[in-house]
Coordinates of C-alpha atoms and ligand atoms in Angstrom, one line a residue:
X312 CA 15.6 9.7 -14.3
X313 CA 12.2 9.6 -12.9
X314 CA 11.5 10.2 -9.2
X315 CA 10.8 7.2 -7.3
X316 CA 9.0 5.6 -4.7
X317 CA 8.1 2.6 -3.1
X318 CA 4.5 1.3 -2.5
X319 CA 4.4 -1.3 0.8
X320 CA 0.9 -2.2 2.2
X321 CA -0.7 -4.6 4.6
X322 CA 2.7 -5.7 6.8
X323 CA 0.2 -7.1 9.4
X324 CA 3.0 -7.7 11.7
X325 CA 2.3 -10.0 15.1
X326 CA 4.5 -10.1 17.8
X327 CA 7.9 -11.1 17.6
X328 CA 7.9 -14.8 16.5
X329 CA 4.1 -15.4 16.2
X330 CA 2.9 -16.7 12.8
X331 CA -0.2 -15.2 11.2
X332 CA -2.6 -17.4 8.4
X333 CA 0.6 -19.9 8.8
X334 CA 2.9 -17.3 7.6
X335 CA 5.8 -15.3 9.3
X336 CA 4.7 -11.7 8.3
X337 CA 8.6 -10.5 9.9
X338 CA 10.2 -12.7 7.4
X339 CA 8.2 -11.3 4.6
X340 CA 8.7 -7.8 5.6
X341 CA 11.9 -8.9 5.9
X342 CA 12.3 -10.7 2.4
X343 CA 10.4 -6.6 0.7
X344 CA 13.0 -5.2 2.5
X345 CA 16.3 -7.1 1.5
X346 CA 15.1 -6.5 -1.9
X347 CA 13.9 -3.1 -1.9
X348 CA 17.7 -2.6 -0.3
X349 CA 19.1 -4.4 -3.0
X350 CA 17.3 -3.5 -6.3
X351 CA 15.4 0.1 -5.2
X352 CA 17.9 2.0 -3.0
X353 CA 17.6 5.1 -5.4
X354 CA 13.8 5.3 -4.5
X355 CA 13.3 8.7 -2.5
X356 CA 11.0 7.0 0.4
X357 CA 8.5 4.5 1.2
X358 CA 5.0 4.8 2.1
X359 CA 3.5 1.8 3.9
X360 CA -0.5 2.2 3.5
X361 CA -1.3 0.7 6.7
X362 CA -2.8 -2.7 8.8
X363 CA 1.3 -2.3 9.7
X364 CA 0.3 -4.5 12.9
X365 CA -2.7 -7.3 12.9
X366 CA -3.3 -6.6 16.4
X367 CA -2.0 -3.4 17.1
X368 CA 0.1 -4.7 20.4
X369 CA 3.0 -1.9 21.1
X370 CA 5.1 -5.4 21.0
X371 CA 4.2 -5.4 17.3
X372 CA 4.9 -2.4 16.3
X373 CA 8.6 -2.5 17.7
X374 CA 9.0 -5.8 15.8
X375 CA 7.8 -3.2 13.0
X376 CA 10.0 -0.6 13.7
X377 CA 13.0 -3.3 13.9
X378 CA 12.4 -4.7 10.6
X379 CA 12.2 -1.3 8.6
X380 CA 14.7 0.0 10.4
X381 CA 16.9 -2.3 8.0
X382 CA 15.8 -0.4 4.9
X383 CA 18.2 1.8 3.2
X384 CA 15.4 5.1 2.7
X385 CA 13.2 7.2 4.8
X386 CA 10.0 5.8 4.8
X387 CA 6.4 6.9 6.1
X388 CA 4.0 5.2 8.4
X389 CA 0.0 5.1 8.1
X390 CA -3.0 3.5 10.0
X391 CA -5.2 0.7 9.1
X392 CA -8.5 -1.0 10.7
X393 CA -5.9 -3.4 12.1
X394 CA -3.7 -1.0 14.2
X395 CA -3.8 1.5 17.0
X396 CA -3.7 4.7 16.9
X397 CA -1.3 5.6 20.3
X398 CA 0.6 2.4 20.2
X399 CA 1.5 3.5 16.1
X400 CA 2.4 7.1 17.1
X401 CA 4.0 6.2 20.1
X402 CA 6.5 3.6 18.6
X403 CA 7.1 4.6 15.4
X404 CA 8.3 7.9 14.1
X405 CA 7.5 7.2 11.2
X406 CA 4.4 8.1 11.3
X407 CA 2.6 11.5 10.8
X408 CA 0.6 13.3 13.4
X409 CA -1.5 16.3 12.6
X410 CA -2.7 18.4 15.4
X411 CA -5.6 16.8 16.4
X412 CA -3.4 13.6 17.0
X413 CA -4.8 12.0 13.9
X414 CA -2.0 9.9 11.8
X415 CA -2.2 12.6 8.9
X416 CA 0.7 14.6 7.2
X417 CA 2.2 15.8 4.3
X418 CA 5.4 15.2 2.6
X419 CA 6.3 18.0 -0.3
X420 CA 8.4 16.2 -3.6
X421 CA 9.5 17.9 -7.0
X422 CA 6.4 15.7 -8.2
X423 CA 3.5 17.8 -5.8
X424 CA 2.6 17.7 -2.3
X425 CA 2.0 13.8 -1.1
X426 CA -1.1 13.4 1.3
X427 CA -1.7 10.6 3.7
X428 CA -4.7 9.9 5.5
X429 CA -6.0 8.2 8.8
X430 CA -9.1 5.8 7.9
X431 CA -8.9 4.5 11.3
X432 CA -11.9 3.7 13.3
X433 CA -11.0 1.5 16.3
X434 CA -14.2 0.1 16.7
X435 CA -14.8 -0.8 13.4
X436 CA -13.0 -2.8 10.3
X437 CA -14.7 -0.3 8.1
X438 CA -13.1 3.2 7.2
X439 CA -13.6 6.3 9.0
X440 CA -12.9 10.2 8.8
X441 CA -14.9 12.0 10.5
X442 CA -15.2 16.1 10.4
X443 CA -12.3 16.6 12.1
X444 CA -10.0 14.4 9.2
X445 CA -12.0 15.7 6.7
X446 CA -11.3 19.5 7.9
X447 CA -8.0 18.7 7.6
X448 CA -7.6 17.3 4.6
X449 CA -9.7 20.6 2.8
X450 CA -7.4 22.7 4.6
X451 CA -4.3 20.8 4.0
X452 CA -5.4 21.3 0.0
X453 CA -6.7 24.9 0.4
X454 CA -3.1 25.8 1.8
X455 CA -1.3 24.5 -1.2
X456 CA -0.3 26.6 -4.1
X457 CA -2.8 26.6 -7.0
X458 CA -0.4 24.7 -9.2
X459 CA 0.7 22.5 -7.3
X460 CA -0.5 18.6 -7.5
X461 CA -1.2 16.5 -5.1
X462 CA -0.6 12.3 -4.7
X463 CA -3.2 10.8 -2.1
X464 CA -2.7 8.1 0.1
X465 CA -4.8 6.2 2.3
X466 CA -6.0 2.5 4.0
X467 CA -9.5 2.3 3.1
X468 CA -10.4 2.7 -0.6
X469 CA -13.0 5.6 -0.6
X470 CA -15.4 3.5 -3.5
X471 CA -16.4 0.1 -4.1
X472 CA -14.1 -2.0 -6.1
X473 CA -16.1 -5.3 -6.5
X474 CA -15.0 -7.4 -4.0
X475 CA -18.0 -7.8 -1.6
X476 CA -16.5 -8.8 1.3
X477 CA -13.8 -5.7 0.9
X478 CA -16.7 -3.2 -0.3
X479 CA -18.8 -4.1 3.3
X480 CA -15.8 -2.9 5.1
X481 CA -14.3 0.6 2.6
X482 CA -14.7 3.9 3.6
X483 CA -18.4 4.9 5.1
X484 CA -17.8 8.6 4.5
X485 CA -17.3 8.3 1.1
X486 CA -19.7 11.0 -0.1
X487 CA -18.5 13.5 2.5
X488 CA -14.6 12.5 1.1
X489 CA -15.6 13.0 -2.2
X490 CA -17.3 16.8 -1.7
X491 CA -13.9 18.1 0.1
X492 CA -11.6 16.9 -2.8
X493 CA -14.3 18.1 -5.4
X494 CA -12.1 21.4 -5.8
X495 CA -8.9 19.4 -6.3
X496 CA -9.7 16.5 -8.5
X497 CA -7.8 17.5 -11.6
X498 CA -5.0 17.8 -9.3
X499 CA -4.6 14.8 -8.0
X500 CA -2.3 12.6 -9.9
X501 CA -3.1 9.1 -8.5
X502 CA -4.6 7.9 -5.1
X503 CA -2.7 5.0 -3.5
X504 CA -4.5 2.7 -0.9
X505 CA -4.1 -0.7 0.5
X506 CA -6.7 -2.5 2.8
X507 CA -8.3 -5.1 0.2
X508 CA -5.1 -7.1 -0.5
X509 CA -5.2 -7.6 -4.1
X510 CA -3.9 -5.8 -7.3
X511 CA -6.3 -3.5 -8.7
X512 CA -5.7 -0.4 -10.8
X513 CA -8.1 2.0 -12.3
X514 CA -9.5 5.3 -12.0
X515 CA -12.2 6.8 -9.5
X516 CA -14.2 9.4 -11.3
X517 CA -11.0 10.5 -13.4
X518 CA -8.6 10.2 -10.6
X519 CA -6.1 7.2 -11.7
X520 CA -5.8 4.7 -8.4
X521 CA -3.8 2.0 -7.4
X522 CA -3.8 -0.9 -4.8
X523 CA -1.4 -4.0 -4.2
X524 CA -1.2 -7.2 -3.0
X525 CA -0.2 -7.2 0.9
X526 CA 3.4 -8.5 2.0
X527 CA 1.8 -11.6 4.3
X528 CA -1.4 -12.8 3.3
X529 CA -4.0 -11.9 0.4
X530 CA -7.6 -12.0 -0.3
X531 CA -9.1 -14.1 -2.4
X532 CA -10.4 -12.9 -6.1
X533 CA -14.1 -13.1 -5.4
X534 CA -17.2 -10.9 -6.6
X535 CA -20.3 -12.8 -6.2
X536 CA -21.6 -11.3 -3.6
X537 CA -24.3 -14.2 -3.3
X538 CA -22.3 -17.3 -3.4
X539 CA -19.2 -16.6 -1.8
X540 CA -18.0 -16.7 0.9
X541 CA -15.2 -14.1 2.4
X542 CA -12.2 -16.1 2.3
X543 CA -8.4 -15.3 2.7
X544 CA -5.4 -16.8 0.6
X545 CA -1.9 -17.7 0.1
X546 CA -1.0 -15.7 -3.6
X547 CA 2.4 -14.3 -3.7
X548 CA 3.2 -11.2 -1.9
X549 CA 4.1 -8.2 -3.6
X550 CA 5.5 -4.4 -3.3
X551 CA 4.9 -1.2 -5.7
X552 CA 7.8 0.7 -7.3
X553 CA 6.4 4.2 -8.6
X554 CA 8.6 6.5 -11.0
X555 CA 6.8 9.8 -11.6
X556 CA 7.9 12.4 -14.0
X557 CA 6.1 15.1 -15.4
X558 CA 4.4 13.3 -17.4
X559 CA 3.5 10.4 -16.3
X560 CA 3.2 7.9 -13.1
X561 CA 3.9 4.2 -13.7
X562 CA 3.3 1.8 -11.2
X563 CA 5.3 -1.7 -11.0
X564 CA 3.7 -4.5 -8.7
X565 CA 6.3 -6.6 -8.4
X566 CA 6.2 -10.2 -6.6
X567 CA 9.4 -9.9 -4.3
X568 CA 9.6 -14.3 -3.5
X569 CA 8.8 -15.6 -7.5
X570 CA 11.3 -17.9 -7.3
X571 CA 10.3 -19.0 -10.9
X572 CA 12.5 -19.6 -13.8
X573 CA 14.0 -16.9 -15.6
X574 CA 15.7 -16.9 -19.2
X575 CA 17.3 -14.9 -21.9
X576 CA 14.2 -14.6 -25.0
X577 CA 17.0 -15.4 -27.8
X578 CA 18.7 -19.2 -27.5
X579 CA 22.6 -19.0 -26.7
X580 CA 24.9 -18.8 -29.9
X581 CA 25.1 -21.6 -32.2
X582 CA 21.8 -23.4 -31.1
X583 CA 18.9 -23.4 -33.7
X584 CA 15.7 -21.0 -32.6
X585 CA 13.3 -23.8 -33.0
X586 CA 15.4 -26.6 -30.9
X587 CA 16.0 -23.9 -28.3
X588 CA 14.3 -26.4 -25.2
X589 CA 15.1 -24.6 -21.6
X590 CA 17.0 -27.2 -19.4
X591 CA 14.5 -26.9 -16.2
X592 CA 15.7 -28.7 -13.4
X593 CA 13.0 -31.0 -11.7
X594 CA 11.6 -29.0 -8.4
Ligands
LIG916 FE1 -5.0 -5.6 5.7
LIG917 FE1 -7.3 -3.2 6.2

């Protein structure tokens, strides 16, 4: 059996009972967890890629902390734009801490050493790490053993991926990112990040990446940087399942509400192939 995880990003939870885009981002969290409880228990952990809180109230993150304290596995907690950095490490212990009081850690598996990174900058939606992140993050990799791989996780995507309004607010120290994991890049198996709300999969340089829709509200598919304007949407929430082996790393996204109609591919015994008409109830 593979070794598995689970991917959550972009929670965005308000305070208890407040809506947010006119949806109830507890209930959704909610609705992940129930089904990550009942269909991915054997997953090792979770990692939720930050924006856990939309406003980063201490109120918020205990309605965070009380909704994941219903799933089944450990999980780990990172920063966004969207939260605060005390309030997060002060109500949640789930989340890392390095030793300059960053939310940065490390979490060794049989599949490498897993990396997650603080992009926070509280002034600012776009991503930050400054030299002191940065230092981190080439020692935490200089410290490793020389075979070992490494899986990277962090908010802000350190590149552009096409969507303008997204790109304006990614990771300003890209560059300075990119020199300190120069060294490493053949050893990093995948980079997981949330922040831009959408599925989108690739690689950066030859580094495979992945990024998912959030659980509350999405952004819309737009890359015309001249017409558009930035606008948020309503498309189906979802949350990653990884396997990992040593081989290979699959990611699922999978769409924990779709409510729609599901169906064996081969027509119950005794009715022709070619009359086989699904009997879909009226909505
Ligand atoms: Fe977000
Ligand atoms: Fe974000």
């Amino acid at each position: 059996m593979p070794f598995k995880f689970i991917h959550i990003t972009d929670t965005h939870l308000a305070n208890p009972g407040l809506k947010l885009y006119g949806l109830d981002p507890r209930a959704r969290l909610d609705a992940a967890i129930a089904d990550i409880n009942k269909h991915q228990s054997d997953a090792a952990f979770a990692v939720v890629t930050g924006d856990l809180t939309h406003w980063g109230e201490p109120e918020s993150y205990a309605n965070f902390a009380d909704a994941m304290a219903a799933l089944k596995i450990p999980y780990i907690a990172m920063v966004g734009n969207h939260d605060k950095r005390v309030a997060c490490l002060d109500g949640l212990k789930a989340a890392p801490r390095d030793s300059n009081g960053f939310v940065q850690g490390t979490r060794i598996t049989e599949h490498g050493l897993f990396v997650f990174l603080d992009t926070l900058d509280e002034t600012s939606h776009a991503g930050e790490m400054c030299a002191k992140r940065l230092g981190w993050l080439a020692s935490t990799l200089a410290a490793a053993p020389a075979d070992m791989p490494f899986v990277v996780f962090m908010h802000h995507p350190p590149f552009p991926v096409g969507v303008h309004a997204m790109d304006e607010i990614s990771l300003k120290q890209s560059p300075e990112f990119a020199e300190v994991i120069a060294p490493y890049r053949s050893r990093i198996r995948h980079l997981f990040f949330g922040h831009v709300h959408r599925p989108i999969f690739g690689s950066y340089g030859k580094i495979p990446f992945s990024t998912l829709r959030g659980t509350n509200h999405q952004v819309w598919f737009e890359l015309d940087a001249a017409a558009a304007e930035h606008l948020a949407s309503h498309e189906p929430p979802a949350y990653g399942v990884v396997l990992i082996d040593g081989e290979n790393l699959v990611v699922h996204s999978h769409d924990f509400l779709d409510e729609s109609l599901r169906f064996p591919f081969e027509p119950p015994a005794g009715v022709d192939g070619r009359g086989y008409a699904l009997n879909i109830p009226a909505r």
